[in-house]
mmCIF file of C-alpha atoms and ligand atoms in Angstrom:
data_model
loop_
_atom_site.group_PDB
_atom_site.id
_atom_site.type_symbol
_atom_site.label_atom_id
_atom_site.label_comp_id
_atom_site.label_asym_id
_atom_site.label_seq_id
_atom_site.Cartn_x
_atom_site.Cartn_y
_atom_site.Cartn_z
ATOM 1 C CA MET A 1 -44.005 6.683 -22.349
ATOM 2 C CA ILE A 2 -43.130 3.127 -21.366
ATOM 3 C CA LEU A 3 -42.378 2.217 -17.751
ATOM 4 C CA LEU A 4 -39.662 -0.439 -17.574
ATOM 5 C CA THR A 5 -39.120 -2.089 -14.199
ATOM 6 C CA GLY A 6 -35.728 -3.738 -13.699
ATOM 7 C CA GLY A 7 -34.421 -1.574 -16.529
ATOM 8 C CA THR A 8 -30.825 -1.381 -15.307
ATOM 9 C CA GLY A 9 -30.582 -5.188 -15.193
ATOM 10 C CA TYR A 10 -29.148 -7.482 -17.836
ATOM 11 C CA ILE A 11 -32.247 -7.913 -19.996
ATOM 12 C CA GLY A 12 -33.927 -4.624 -19.040
ATOM 13 C CA SER A 13 -30.948 -2.524 -20.133
ATOM 14 C CA HIS A 14 -31.032 -4.097 -23.601
ATOM 15 C CA ILE A 15 -34.796 -3.513 -23.798
ATOM 16 C CA ALA A 16 -34.260 0.133 -22.801
ATOM 17 C CA VAL A 17 -31.761 0.643 -25.636
ATOM 18 C CA GLU A 18 -34.061 -1.049 -28.136
ATOM 19 C CA LEU A 19 -37.066 1.067 -27.094
ATOM 20 C CA LEU A 20 -35.137 4.338 -27.092
ATOM 21 C CA GLN A 21 -33.625 3.608 -30.489
ATOM 22 C CA ALA A 22 -37.133 2.975 -31.835
ATOM 23 C CA GLY A 23 -38.165 6.470 -30.657
ATOM 24 C CA ASN A 24 -39.997 5.633 -27.415
ATOM 25 C CA GLU A 25 -39.816 7.637 -24.193
ATOM 26 C CA VAL A 26 -38.708 5.361 -21.356
ATOM 27 C CA ALA A 27 -38.870 5.586 -17.560
ATOM 28 C CA ILE A 28 -36.903 2.983 -15.604
ATOM 29 C CA LEU A 29 -37.727 1.861 -12.065
ATOM 30 C CA ASP A 30 -35.017 -0.238 -10.426
ATOM 31 C CA ASP A 31 -33.810 -0.635 -6.849
ATOM 32 C CA LEU A 32 -30.254 -1.431 -8.064
ATOM 33 C CA SER A 33 -30.218 -4.583 -5.920
ATOM 34 C CA ASN A 34 -28.648 -6.485 -8.821
ATOM 35 C CA SER A 35 -27.395 -3.723 -11.093
ATOM 36 C CA ASP A 36 -25.454 -0.502 -11.116
ATOM 37 C CA LYS A 37 -26.486 3.102 -11.661
ATOM 38 C CA SER A 38 -23.726 3.526 -14.266
ATOM 39 C CA VAL A 39 -25.887 1.399 -16.587
ATOM 40 C CA ILE A 40 -28.159 4.434 -17.075
ATOM 41 C CA GLU A 41 -25.300 6.461 -18.596
ATOM 42 C CA ARG A 42 -24.315 3.512 -20.741
ATOM 43 C CA ILE A 43 -27.869 3.038 -22.035
ATOM 44 C CA GLN A 44 -27.994 6.756 -22.875
ATOM 45 C CA HIS A 45 -24.582 6.608 -24.509
ATOM 46 C CA ILE A 46 -25.603 3.771 -26.831
ATOM 47 C CA ALA A 47 -29.033 5.168 -27.687
ATOM 48 C CA GLN A 48 -27.959 8.838 -27.701
ATOM 49 C CA ARG A 49 -31.225 9.615 -25.903
ATOM 50 C CA ASN A 50 -32.150 10.321 -22.292
ATOM 51 C CA VAL A 51 -34.040 8.018 -20.020
ATOM 52 C CA ILE A 52 -35.888 8.886 -16.797
ATOM 53 C CA PHE A 53 -34.615 6.916 -13.818
ATOM 54 C CA TYR A 54 -36.406 6.150 -10.548
ATOM 55 C CA HIS A 55 -34.247 4.468 -7.913
ATOM 56 C CA GLY A 56 -36.827 2.524 -5.962
ATOM 57 C CA ASP A 57 -38.596 -0.692 -5.162
ATOM 58 C CA VAL A 58 -41.411 -2.133 -7.236
ATOM 59 C CA ARG A 59 -43.156 -2.914 -3.915
ATOM 60 C CA ASP A 60 -43.260 0.805 -3.039
ATOM 61 C CA SER A 61 -46.894 1.615 -3.835
ATOM 62 C CA SER A 62 -46.637 5.339 -3.177
ATOM 63 C CA LEU A 63 -43.643 5.658 -5.504
ATOM 64 C CA LEU A 64 -45.559 3.754 -8.183
ATOM 65 C CA ALA A 65 -48.581 6.024 -7.745
ATOM 66 C CA SER A 66 -46.415 9.115 -8.207
ATOM 67 C CA ILE A 67 -44.756 7.705 -11.341
ATOM 68 C CA PHE A 68 -48.166 7.057 -12.912
ATOM 69 C CA GLN A 69 -49.305 10.513 -11.849
ATOM 70 C CA ASP A 70 -46.243 12.316 -13.221
ATOM 71 C CA HIS A 71 -46.142 10.624 -16.631
ATOM 72 C CA HIS A 72 -48.515 9.475 -19.291
ATOM 73 C CA ILE A 73 -47.556 5.778 -19.191
ATOM 74 C CA GLU A 74 -49.023 3.773 -22.064
ATOM 75 C CA SER A 75 -47.513 0.376 -21.297
ATOM 76 C CA VAL A 76 -45.409 -1.278 -18.634
ATOM 77 C CA ILE A 77 -42.668 -3.864 -19.162
ATOM 78 C CA HIS A 78 -42.060 -5.723 -15.910
ATOM 79 C CA CYS A 79 -38.557 -7.192 -15.678
ATOM 80 C CA ALA A 80 -37.778 -6.391 -12.026
ATOM 81 C CA GLY A 81 -37.348 -9.489 -9.944
ATOM 82 C CA LEU A 82 -35.042 -12.018 -8.377
ATOM 83 C CA LYS A 83 -33.780 -14.727 -10.716
ATOM 84 C CA ALA A 84 -31.257 -17.058 -9.094
ATOM 85 C CA VAL A 85 -32.841 -20.511 -9.088
ATOM 86 C CA GLY A 86 -30.572 -21.996 -6.372
ATOM 87 C CA HIS A 87 -30.983 -18.935 -4.136
ATOM 88 C CA SER A 88 -34.767 -19.259 -4.436
ATOM 89 C CA VAL A 89 -34.594 -22.743 -2.884
ATOM 90 C CA LYS A 90 -32.694 -21.317 0.109
ATOM 91 C CA ASP A 91 -34.795 -18.156 0.491
ATOM 92 C CA PRO A 92 -38.251 -18.780 -1.017
ATOM 93 C CA LEU A 93 -39.895 -15.950 0.931
ATOM 94 C CA ALA A 94 -37.703 -13.385 -0.816
ATOM 95 C CA TYR A 95 -38.766 -14.758 -4.204
ATOM 96 C CA TYR A 96 -42.487 -14.728 -3.417
ATOM 97 C CA ASP A 97 -42.129 -11.284 -1.878
ATOM 98 C CA VAL A 98 -40.256 -9.565 -4.732
ATOM 99 C CA ASN A 99 -41.583 -11.547 -7.676
ATOM 100 C CA VAL A 100 -45.197 -12.153 -6.659
ATOM 101 C CA TYR A 101 -45.985 -9.353 -4.182
ATOM 102 C CA GLY A 102 -43.965 -6.931 -6.349
ATOM 103 C CA SER A 103 -46.162 -7.840 -9.335
ATOM 104 C CA ILE A 104 -49.304 -7.377 -7.224
ATOM 105 C CA CYS A 105 -48.133 -3.880 -6.190
ATOM 106 C CA LEU A 106 -47.361 -2.993 -9.799
ATOM 107 C CA CYS A 107 -50.684 -4.271 -11.162
ATOM 108 C CA SER A 108 -52.634 -2.502 -8.381
ATOM 109 C CA ALA A 109 -50.918 0.783 -9.194
ATOM 110 C CA MET A 110 -51.608 0.242 -12.893
ATOM 111 C CA GLN A 111 -55.253 -0.512 -12.227
ATOM 112 C CA LYS A 112 -55.640 2.629 -10.106
ATOM 113 C CA ALA A 113 -54.000 4.710 -12.840
ATOM 114 C CA GLY A 114 -56.090 3.073 -15.586
ATOM 115 C CA VAL A 115 -52.973 1.700 -17.334
ATOM 116 C CA LYS A 116 -53.805 -1.845 -18.454
ATOM 117 C CA ARG A 117 -51.078 -2.859 -20.875
ATOM 118 C CA LEU A 118 -48.337 -5.033 -19.464
ATOM 119 C CA LEU A 119 -45.519 -7.243 -20.756
ATOM 120 C CA PHE A 120 -44.236 -9.680 -18.149
ATOM 121 C CA SER A 121 -40.802 -11.371 -18.050
ATOM 122 C CA SER A 122 -41.673 -15.010 -17.600
ATOM 123 C CA SER A 123 -39.529 -18.072 -18.130
ATOM 124 C CA ALA A 124 -39.458 -21.407 -19.954
ATOM 125 C CA THR A 125 -39.265 -22.932 -16.490
ATOM 126 C CA VAL A 126 -43.085 -22.539 -16.156
ATOM 127 C CA TYR A 127 -43.573 -25.505 -18.522
ATOM 128 C CA GLY A 128 -42.413 -27.655 -15.632
ATOM 129 C CA ILE A 129 -40.234 -30.655 -15.075
ATOM 130 C CA GLU A 130 -42.304 -33.128 -17.065
ATOM 131 C CA ALA A 131 -42.905 -31.194 -20.281
ATOM 132 C CA GLU A 132 -41.508 -32.644 -23.519
ATOM 133 C CA PRO A 133 -39.643 -30.303 -25.876
ATOM 134 C CA PRO A 134 -40.261 -28.397 -27.994
ATOM 135 C CA TYR A 135 -42.318 -26.343 -25.544
ATOM 136 C CA VAL A 136 -45.449 -24.911 -27.174
ATOM 137 C CA GLU A 137 -47.512 -22.053 -25.718
ATOM 138 C CA THR A 138 -50.654 -24.225 -25.758
ATOM 139 C CA MET A 139 -49.104 -26.581 -23.174
ATOM 140 C CA ALA A 140 -50.315 -26.148 -19.606
ATOM 141 C CA ARG A 141 -47.934 -24.872 -16.972
ATOM 142 C CA GLY A 142 -46.335 -27.748 -15.079
ATOM 143 C CA VAL A 143 -44.743 -28.411 -11.738
ATOM 144 C CA SER A 144 -41.761 -26.167 -11.273
ATOM 145 C CA SER A 145 -38.384 -27.308 -9.990
ATOM 146 C CA SER A 146 -37.858 -24.236 -7.774
ATOM 147 C CA PRO A 147 -39.612 -21.430 -5.876
ATOM 148 C CA TYR A 148 -38.270 -19.104 -8.594
ATOM 149 C CA GLY A 149 -40.167 -21.050 -11.258
ATOM 150 C CA THR A 150 -43.253 -21.276 -9.062
ATOM 151 C CA SER A 151 -43.186 -17.499 -8.553
ATOM 152 C CA LYS A 152 -43.230 -16.985 -12.351
ATOM 153 C CA GLY A 153 -46.156 -19.397 -12.754
ATOM 154 C CA MET A 154 -48.034 -17.633 -9.944
ATOM 155 C CA VAL A 155 -47.646 -14.248 -11.618
ATOM 156 C CA GLU A 156 -48.827 -15.699 -14.939
ATOM 157 C CA LYS A 157 -51.958 -17.003 -13.176
ATOM 158 C CA LEU A 158 -52.480 -13.696 -11.384
ATOM 159 C CA LEU A 159 -52.372 -11.882 -14.736
ATOM 160 C CA GLU A 160 -54.838 -14.343 -16.276
ATOM 161 C CA ASP A 161 -57.222 -13.772 -13.357
ATOM 162 C CA LEU A 162 -56.815 -10.018 -13.693
ATOM 163 C CA PHE A 163 -57.859 -10.181 -17.339
ATOM 164 C CA ALA A 164 -60.798 -12.448 -16.411
ATOM 165 C CA SER A 165 -61.936 -9.777 -13.929
ATOM 166 C CA ASP A 166 -61.505 -6.876 -16.347
ATOM 167 C CA PRO A 167 -61.342 -7.591 -20.089
ATOM 168 C CA GLN A 168 -59.753 -4.215 -20.776
ATOM 169 C CA TRP A 169 -56.389 -5.625 -19.699
ATOM 170 C CA SER A 170 -53.809 -6.547 -22.343
ATOM 171 C CA VAL A 171 -51.162 -8.826 -20.974
ATOM 172 C CA GLY A 172 -48.165 -10.218 -22.823
ATOM 173 C CA ILE A 173 -46.543 -13.164 -21.079
ATOM 174 C CA LEU A 174 -43.090 -13.580 -22.583
ATOM 175 C CA ARG A 175 -41.412 -16.864 -21.744
ATOM 176 C CA TYR A 176 -37.686 -16.468 -22.193
ATOM 177 C CA PHE A 177 -35.489 -19.437 -22.949
ATOM 178 C CA ASN A 178 -31.740 -18.955 -22.236
ATOM 179 C CA PRO A 179 -30.663 -15.376 -22.974
ATOM 180 C CA ILE A 180 -26.916 -14.891 -23.429
ATOM 181 C CA GLY A 181 -24.550 -12.429 -25.111
ATOM 182 C CA ALA A 182 -24.325 -8.684 -24.679
ATOM 183 C CA HIS A 183 -24.836 -5.486 -26.627
ATOM 184 C CA PRO A 184 -22.377 -5.345 -29.569
ATOM 185 C CA SER A 185 -21.166 -1.930 -28.336
ATOM 186 C CA GLY A 186 -19.596 -3.707 -25.325
ATOM 187 C CA TYR A 187 -21.196 -1.144 -22.955
ATOM 188 C CA ILE A 188 -23.930 -3.282 -21.401
ATOM 189 C CA GLY A 189 -24.145 -6.963 -20.529
ATOM 190 C CA GLU A 190 -24.732 -9.365 -17.686
ATOM 191 C CA LEU A 191 -23.138 -8.472 -14.350
ATOM 192 C CA PRO A 192 -23.079 -11.679 -12.314
ATOM 193 C CA GLN A 193 -22.374 -11.004 -8.637
ATOM 194 C CA GLY A 194 -19.713 -13.379 -7.361
ATOM 195 C CA THR A 195 -19.194 -16.701 -9.111
ATOM 196 C CA PRO A 196 -21.729 -17.079 -11.920
ATOM 197 C CA ASN A 197 -24.302 -19.878 -11.843
ATOM 198 C CA ASN A 198 -25.164 -19.699 -15.512
ATOM 199 C CA LEU A 199 -23.181 -21.334 -18.270
ATOM 200 C CA MET A 200 -22.205 -18.456 -20.553
ATOM 201 C CA PRO A 201 -20.761 -16.058 -17.950
ATOM 202 C CA TYR A 202 -18.931 -19.029 -16.450
ATOM 203 C CA ILE A 203 -17.355 -19.966 -19.797
ATOM 204 C CA SER A 204 -16.220 -16.396 -20.448
ATOM 205 C CA GLN A 205 -14.757 -15.990 -16.955
ATOM 206 C CA VAL A 206 -12.781 -19.223 -17.401
ATOM 207 C CA ALA A 207 -11.517 -18.005 -20.784
ATOM 208 C CA ALA A 208 -10.512 -14.682 -19.182
ATOM 209 C CA GLY A 209 -8.566 -16.522 -16.457
ATOM 210 C CA VAL A 210 -10.859 -15.249 -13.677
ATOM 211 C CA LEU A 211 -11.939 -18.832 -12.916
ATOM 212 C CA PRO A 212 -9.672 -21.870 -13.357
ATOM 213 C CA GLU A 213 -11.942 -24.335 -15.172
ATOM 214 C CA LEU A 214 -15.501 -25.026 -16.212
ATOM 215 C CA LEU A 215 -17.363 -27.919 -14.634
ATOM 216 C CA ILE A 216 -19.749 -29.484 -17.115
ATOM 217 C CA TYR A 217 -22.585 -30.821 -14.997
ATOM 218 C CA GLY A 218 -23.354 -34.305 -16.305
ATOM 219 C CA ASP A 219 -22.185 -36.244 -19.360
ATOM 220 C CA ASP A 220 -24.682 -39.069 -19.071
ATOM 221 C CA TYR A 221 -27.936 -37.400 -20.129
ATOM 222 C CA ALA A 222 -29.972 -38.966 -22.937
ATOM 223 C CA THR A 223 -28.716 -36.399 -25.462
ATOM 224 C CA ASP A 224 -26.370 -36.808 -28.448
ATOM 225 C CA ASP A 225 -23.182 -36.031 -26.503
ATOM 226 C CA GLY A 226 -24.531 -36.724 -23.004
ATOM 227 C CA THR A 227 -24.561 -33.061 -21.907
ATOM 228 C CA CYS A 228 -27.694 -30.923 -21.335
ATOM 229 C CA VAL A 229 -29.392 -29.165 -24.227
ATOM 230 C CA ARG A 230 -30.858 -25.635 -24.046
ATOM 231 C CA ASP A 231 -32.208 -22.971 -26.395
ATOM 232 C CA TYR A 232 -29.749 -20.051 -26.118
ATOM 233 C CA LEU A 233 -30.773 -16.746 -27.659
ATOM 234 C CA HIS A 234 -29.000 -13.416 -28.022
ATOM 235 C CA VAL A 235 -30.169 -10.812 -25.508
ATOM 236 C CA VAL A 236 -30.494 -8.197 -28.284
ATOM 237 C CA ASP A 237 -32.924 -10.493 -30.134
ATOM 238 C CA LEU A 238 -34.800 -10.910 -26.861
ATOM 239 C CA ALA A 239 -34.992 -7.116 -26.476
ATOM 240 C CA ILE A 240 -36.334 -6.770 -30.034
ATOM 241 C CA GLY A 241 -38.946 -9.393 -29.089
ATOM 242 C CA HIS A 242 -40.247 -7.003 -26.406
ATOM 243 C CA ARG A 243 -40.457 -4.058 -28.779
ATOM 244 C CA VAL A 244 -42.527 -6.048 -31.263
ATOM 245 C CA ALA A 245 -44.628 -7.698 -28.535
ATOM 246 C CA LEU A 246 -45.826 -4.233 -27.457
ATOM 247 C CA THR A 247 -47.934 -4.226 -30.635
ATOM 248 C CA VAL A 248 -50.061 -7.182 -29.448
ATOM 249 C CA LEU A 249 -51.049 -5.158 -26.397
ATOM 250 C CA GLU A 250 -53.301 -3.116 -28.694
ATOM 251 C CA GLU A 251 -55.632 -6.128 -28.497
ATOM 252 C CA PRO A 252 -57.008 -6.883 -24.988
ATOM 253 C CA GLY A 253 -56.373 -10.431 -23.825
ATOM 254 C CA VAL A 254 -53.649 -12.674 -22.444
ATOM 255 C CA HIS A 255 -51.010 -13.262 -25.090
ATOM 256 C CA ARG A 256 -48.363 -15.913 -24.415
ATOM 257 C CA TYR A 257 -45.154 -16.061 -26.425
ATOM 258 C CA ASN A 258 -42.040 -18.167 -26.232
ATOM 259 C CA LEU A 259 -38.939 -16.142 -26.965
ATOM 260 C CA GLY A 260 -36.335 -18.676 -28.061
ATOM 261 C CA THR A 261 -34.625 -19.681 -31.291
ATOM 262 C CA GLY A 262 -36.478 -22.967 -31.676
ATOM 263 C CA SER A 263 -33.402 -25.167 -31.553
ATOM 264 C CA GLY A 264 -31.330 -26.749 -28.839
ATOM 265 C CA ILE A 265 -27.593 -26.897 -28.362
ATOM 266 C CA SER A 266 -25.583 -28.902 -25.837
ATOM 267 C CA VAL A 267 -23.218 -27.632 -23.139
ATOM 268 C CA LYS A 268 -20.290 -29.309 -24.909
ATOM 269 C CA GLN A 269 -21.283 -27.704 -28.219
ATOM 270 C CA MET A 270 -21.420 -24.307 -26.481
ATOM 271 C CA VAL A 271 -17.859 -24.733 -25.189
ATOM 272 C CA ASP A 272 -16.656 -25.813 -28.640
ATOM 273 C CA ALA A 273 -18.460 -22.880 -30.298
ATOM 274 C CA PHE A 274 -16.858 -20.413 -27.872
ATOM 275 C CA VAL A 275 -13.350 -21.780 -28.523
ATOM 276 C CA ALA A 276 -13.931 -21.786 -32.307
ATOM 277 C CA SER A 277 -15.269 -18.192 -32.330
ATOM 278 C CA ILE A 278 -12.830 -16.598 -29.869
ATOM 279 C CA GLY A 279 -9.716 -18.755 -30.210
ATOM 280 C CA VAL A 280 -9.148 -18.872 -26.438
ATOM 281 C CA GLU A 281 -9.041 -22.228 -24.632
ATOM 282 C CA VAL A 282 -11.670 -23.081 -22.002
ATOM 283 C CA PRO A 283 -10.343 -25.806 -19.691
ATOM 284 C CA TYR A 284 -13.229 -28.030 -18.576
ATOM 285 C CA ARG A 285 -13.927 -31.191 -16.676
ATOM 286 C CA TYR A 286 -17.034 -33.348 -16.364
ATOM 287 C CA ALA A 287 -18.710 -33.263 -12.962
ATOM 288 C CA PRO A 288 -21.858 -34.899 -11.518
ATOM 289 C CA ARG A 289 -25.248 -33.642 -12.632
ATOM 290 C CA ARG A 290 -26.461 -30.387 -11.040
ATOM 291 C CA GLU A 291 -29.563 -30.872 -8.920
ATOM 292 C CA GLY A 292 -32.753 -29.681 -10.598
ATOM 293 C CA ASP A 293 -31.341 -29.584 -14.154
ATOM 294 C CA LEU A 294 -33.509 -30.896 -16.967
ATOM 295 C CA ALA A 295 -31.845 -32.945 -19.732
ATOM 296 C CA ALA A 296 -33.056 -30.964 -22.713
ATOM 297 C CA PHE A 297 -35.552 -28.276 -23.652
ATOM 298 C CA TRP A 298 -36.056 -25.763 -26.391
ATOM 299 C CA ALA A 299 -38.831 -23.545 -27.700
ATOM 300 C CA SER A 300 -41.354 -23.900 -30.388
ATOM 301 C CA ALA A 301 -40.709 -20.425 -31.809
ATOM 302 C CA SER A 302 -43.375 -20.422 -34.490
ATOM 303 C CA LYS A 303 -46.086 -18.441 -32.651
ATOM 304 C CA ALA A 304 -43.840 -15.396 -32.143
ATOM 305 C CA GLU A 305 -42.751 -15.614 -35.758
ATOM 306 C CA ARG A 306 -46.314 -15.935 -37.066
ATOM 307 C CA ASP A 307 -47.980 -13.263 -34.891
ATOM 308 C CA LEU A 308 -45.140 -10.828 -34.256
ATOM 309 C CA GLY A 309 -42.938 -11.395 -37.298
ATOM 310 C CA TRP A 310 -40.146 -11.962 -34.752
ATOM 311 C CA GLN A 311 -37.243 -14.220 -35.574
ATOM 312 C CA PRO A 312 -33.862 -14.116 -33.856
ATOM 313 C CA GLY A 313 -31.348 -12.634 -36.289
ATOM 314 C CA LYS A 314 -28.125 -13.186 -34.336
ATOM 315 C CA THR A 315 -25.896 -16.217 -34.838
ATOM 316 C CA LEU A 316 -24.219 -18.411 -32.249
ATOM 317 C CA GLU A 317 -20.957 -16.747 -33.208
ATOM 318 C CA ASP A 318 -22.494 -13.292 -32.468
ATOM 319 C CA MET A 319 -23.467 -14.591 -29.017
ATOM 320 C CA MET A 320 -19.896 -15.736 -28.349
ATOM 321 C CA VAL A 321 -18.149 -12.655 -29.762
ATOM 322 C CA ASP A 322 -20.449 -10.227 -27.926
ATOM 323 C CA THR A 323 -20.094 -12.135 -24.638
ATOM 324 C CA TRP A 324 -16.315 -11.970 -24.976
ATOM 325 C CA ARG A 325 -16.276 -8.253 -25.840
ATOM 326 C CA TRP A 326 -18.391 -7.564 -22.750
ATOM 327 C CA GLN A 327 -16.119 -9.768 -20.605
ATOM 328 C CA GLN A 328 -13.137 -7.678 -21.679
ATOM 329 C CA PHE A 329 -15.023 -4.416 -21.028
ATOM 330 C CA SER A 330 -15.959 -5.615 -17.506
ATOM 331 C CA ASN A 331 -12.367 -6.733 -16.808
ATOM 332 C CA LYS A 332 -11.070 -3.290 -17.766
ATOM 333 C CA ALA A 333 -13.770 -1.534 -15.719
ATOM 334 C CA GLN A 334 -12.871 -3.672 -12.676
ATOM 335 C CA GLN A 335 -9.152 -3.020 -13.063
ATOM 336 C CA SER A 336 -9.649 0.748 -13.218
ATOM 337 C CA SER A 337 -12.041 0.879 -10.211
HETATM 338 P P1 LIG B 1 -31.236 -8.913 -13.525
HETATM 339 O O1 LIG B 1 -31.070 -9.308 -12.106
HETATM 340 O O2 LIG B 1 -30.033 -8.523 -14.291
HETATM 341 O O3 LIG B 1 -32.307 -7.732 -13.642
HETATM 342 C C1 LIG B 1 -33.375 -7.586 -12.727
HETATM 343 C C2 LIG B 1 -33.379 -6.138 -12.249
HETATM 344 O O4 LIG B 1 -34.453 -5.991 -11.312
HETATM 345 C C3 LIG B 1 -32.083 -5.743 -11.539
HETATM 346 O O5 LIG B 1 -31.578 -4.541 -12.099
HETATM 347 C C4 LIG B 1 -32.509 -5.544 -10.094
HETATM 348 O O6 LIG B 1 -31.751 -4.524 -9.461
HETATM 349 C C5 LIG B 1 -33.975 -5.183 -10.236
HETATM 350 N N1 LIG B 1 -34.778 -5.500 -9.066
HETATM 351 C C6 LIG B 1 -34.762 -6.613 -8.308
HETATM 352 N N2 LIG B 1 -35.658 -6.516 -7.312
HETATM 353 C C7 LIG B 1 -36.255 -5.311 -7.452
HETATM 354 C C8 LIG B 1 -37.269 -4.621 -6.735
HETATM 355 N N3 LIG B 1 -37.849 -5.161 -5.634
HETATM 356 N N4 LIG B 1 -37.665 -3.396 -7.165
HETATM 357 C C9 LIG B 1 -37.077 -2.839 -8.258
HETATM 358 N N5 LIG B 1 -36.115 -3.433 -8.957
HETATM 359 C C10 LIG B 1 -35.720 -4.660 -8.566
HETATM 360 O O7 LIG B 1 -32.007 -10.112 -14.249
HETATM 361 P P2 LIG B 1 -32.312 -10.322 -15.794
HETATM 362 O O8 LIG B 1 -31.541 -11.496 -16.253
HETATM 363 O O9 LIG B 1 -32.210 -9.040 -16.521
HETATM 364 O O10 LIG B 1 -33.835 -10.775 -15.693
HETATM 365 C C11 LIG B 1 -34.912 -9.873 -15.908
HETATM 366 C C12 LIG B 1 -36.209 -10.619 -15.747
HETATM 367 O O11 LIG B 1 -36.261 -11.685 -16.685
HETATM 368 C C13 LIG B 1 -36.393 -11.242 -14.367
HETATM 369 O O12 LIG B 1 -37.736 -11.114 -14.001
HETATM 370 C C14 LIG B 1 -36.037 -12.692 -14.599
HETATM 371 O O13 LIG B 1 -36.688 -13.549 -13.694
HETATM 372 C C15 LIG B 1 -36.557 -12.904 -16.009
HETATM 373 N N6 LIG B 1 -35.873 -14.011 -16.713
HETATM 374 C C16 LIG B 1 -34.514 -14.003 -16.841
HETATM 375 C C17 LIG B 1 -33.877 -15.054 -17.490
HETATM 376 C C18 LIG B 1 -32.381 -15.094 -17.633
HETATM 377 O O14 LIG B 1 -31.846 -16.143 -18.014
HETATM 378 N N7 LIG B 1 -31.651 -14.021 -17.397
HETATM 379 C C19 LIG B 1 -34.630 -16.102 -18.023
HETATM 380 C C20 LIG B 1 -36.028 -16.071 -17.882
HETATM 381 C C21 LIG B 1 -36.637 -15.001 -17.237
HETATM 382 C C1 LIG B 2 -31.712 -21.670 -15.360
HETATM 383 C C2 LIG B 2 -33.161 -21.784 -14.958
HETATM 384 C C3 LIG B 2 -34.015 -20.747 -15.639
HETATM 385 C C4 LIG B 2 -33.426 -19.390 -15.461
HETATM 386 C C5 LIG B 2 -31.986 -19.399 -15.988
HETATM 387 C C6 LIG B 2 -31.335 -18.065 -15.831
HETATM 388 C C7 LIG B 2 -33.872 -24.052 -14.399
HETATM 389 C C8 LIG B 2 -34.523 -25.303 -14.898
HETATM 390 N N1 LIG B 2 -33.710 -23.093 -15.292
HETATM 391 O O1 LIG B 2 -31.620 -22.127 -16.673
HETATM 392 O O2 LIG B 2 -35.311 -20.757 -15.097
HETATM 393 O O3 LIG B 2 -34.226 -18.466 -16.145
HETATM 394 O O4 LIG B 2 -31.237 -20.365 -15.247
HETATM 395 O O5 LIG B 2 -31.188 -17.712 -14.495
HETATM 396 O O6 LIG B 2 -33.528 -23.948 -13.256
HETATM 397 N N2 LIG B 2 -23.876 -25.673 -16.769
HETATM 398 C C9 LIG B 2 -22.653 -26.325 -16.607
HETATM 399 N N3 LIG B 2 -21.697 -25.718 -15.885
HETATM 400 C C10 LIG B 2 -21.869 -24.486 -15.304
HETATM 401 C C11 LIG B 2 -23.105 -23.818 -15.483
HETATM 402 C C12 LIG B 2 -24.088 -24.443 -16.226
HETATM 403 O O7 LIG B 2 -22.476 -27.444 -17.102
HETATM 404 O O8 LIG B 2 -20.950 -24.009 -14.624
HETATM 405 C C13 LIG B 2 -24.924 -26.322 -17.569
HETATM 406 C C14 LIG B 2 -26.168 -26.610 -16.757
HETATM 407 O O9 LIG B 2 -26.095 -27.879 -16.192
HETATM 408 C C15 LIG B 2 -27.258 -26.504 -17.845
HETATM 409 C C16 LIG B 2 -26.687 -25.531 -18.875
HETATM 410 O O10 LIG B 2 -25.296 -25.423 -18.584
HETATM 411 O O11 LIG B 2 -27.394 -27.748 -18.454
HETATM 412 C C17 LIG B 2 -27.314 -24.168 -18.808
HETATM 413 O O12 LIG B 2 -27.290 -23.746 -17.441
HETATM 414 P P1 LIG B 2 -27.743 -22.275 -16.988
HETATM 415 O O13 LIG B 2 -27.027 -21.271 -17.806
HETATM 416 O O14 LIG B 2 -27.596 -22.215 -15.509
HETATM 417 O O15 LIG B 2 -29.276 -22.187 -17.418
HETATM 418 P P2 LIG B 2 -30.508 -23.156 -17.077
HETATM 419 O O16 LIG B 2 -30.196 -24.053 -15.931
HETATM 420 O O17 LIG B 2 -30.977 -23.764 -18.333
#
């Protein structure tokens, strides 16, 4: 059985479906602080398999101990955490508490239970503000632009130290680039609370008429069209990346992988791609740069391809179409509630 923390969240729910469909038993631990219990039914509906659900906090050591006692857990995938970069600047203690202390509680419980295989949800942000793209796994971690990013770098270091102390540990550090899109079924996707901060949910809410217009933050960056460049990947490809990364845990060590497509695309190109794929207008206006944004970064994706045989299979059009299907599903769900 695989224990998946944060499994009712955006990325975790897609990982749960992928694992169940591949025949794994899955237990989810989530405190539902940024997700909804109905996601469990939707995961089960898509996969046509049951999942075990624990409603609880990853910092609850006695709950963790009982989960490891009640099940034969082979590996843990740790997605639970706080992820809003701007919020982390305003409330750093919450980010160090949930992201760092939560990881310490999880690893301690694993160590006590003798479970030493872990995949960790890290982020491209750990490469830091001065790194030059493409980001390669051999680059050192840099200075982060936010407490969120620092918390991810701290957990990476903690995991490296844990392996140094006990070489039986197998740790997979997965550095996500910009996950977007939703499951093609339309049943699971990203549930931003309030006004979204991230580009893709913002674009789809403008297209749906929920928000009046998109502000494109900055048109004077040193990029081809002056807008920021990122490496957007489909969340289903990201979920597949976790399934295949479980295989490297058979080998003790610290394994670092970028999960990105390996190419960058600008904010303006994303808006144009959405309009071309969906045929709905997205009113936009250029606004000043957003504080903390980097001009351009994307992954070197060759290590994951070489070692894991992982390559994103979804197109940019899939990302747009699936985002839009999910937007319509969420609109309907909101109207009927
Ligand atoms: P999400 O907020 O949708 O999912 C996180 C889940 O963790 C939520 O269901 C939330 O309820 C749960 N959670 C939060 N605190 C918890 C706690 N103390 N105990 C138990 N559960 C808790 O976010 P996501 O986009 O699915 O991100 C998953 C992971 O991937 C996070 O660790 C995030 O930092 C990382 N990540 C996300 C992105 C991205 O762009 N979405 C990029 C890089 C890394
Ligand atoms: C950020 C974080 C990353 C985190 C991710 C998901 C940084 C450096 N990166 O990525 O760690 O994992 O969020 O939470 O902080 N944009 C607009 N208008 C909008 C929204 C976004 O123009 O309304 C632009 C941004 O300026 C950026 C691009 O779209 O250039 C992508 O933004 P976003 O989706 O927020 O992701 P990142 O900032 O790359």
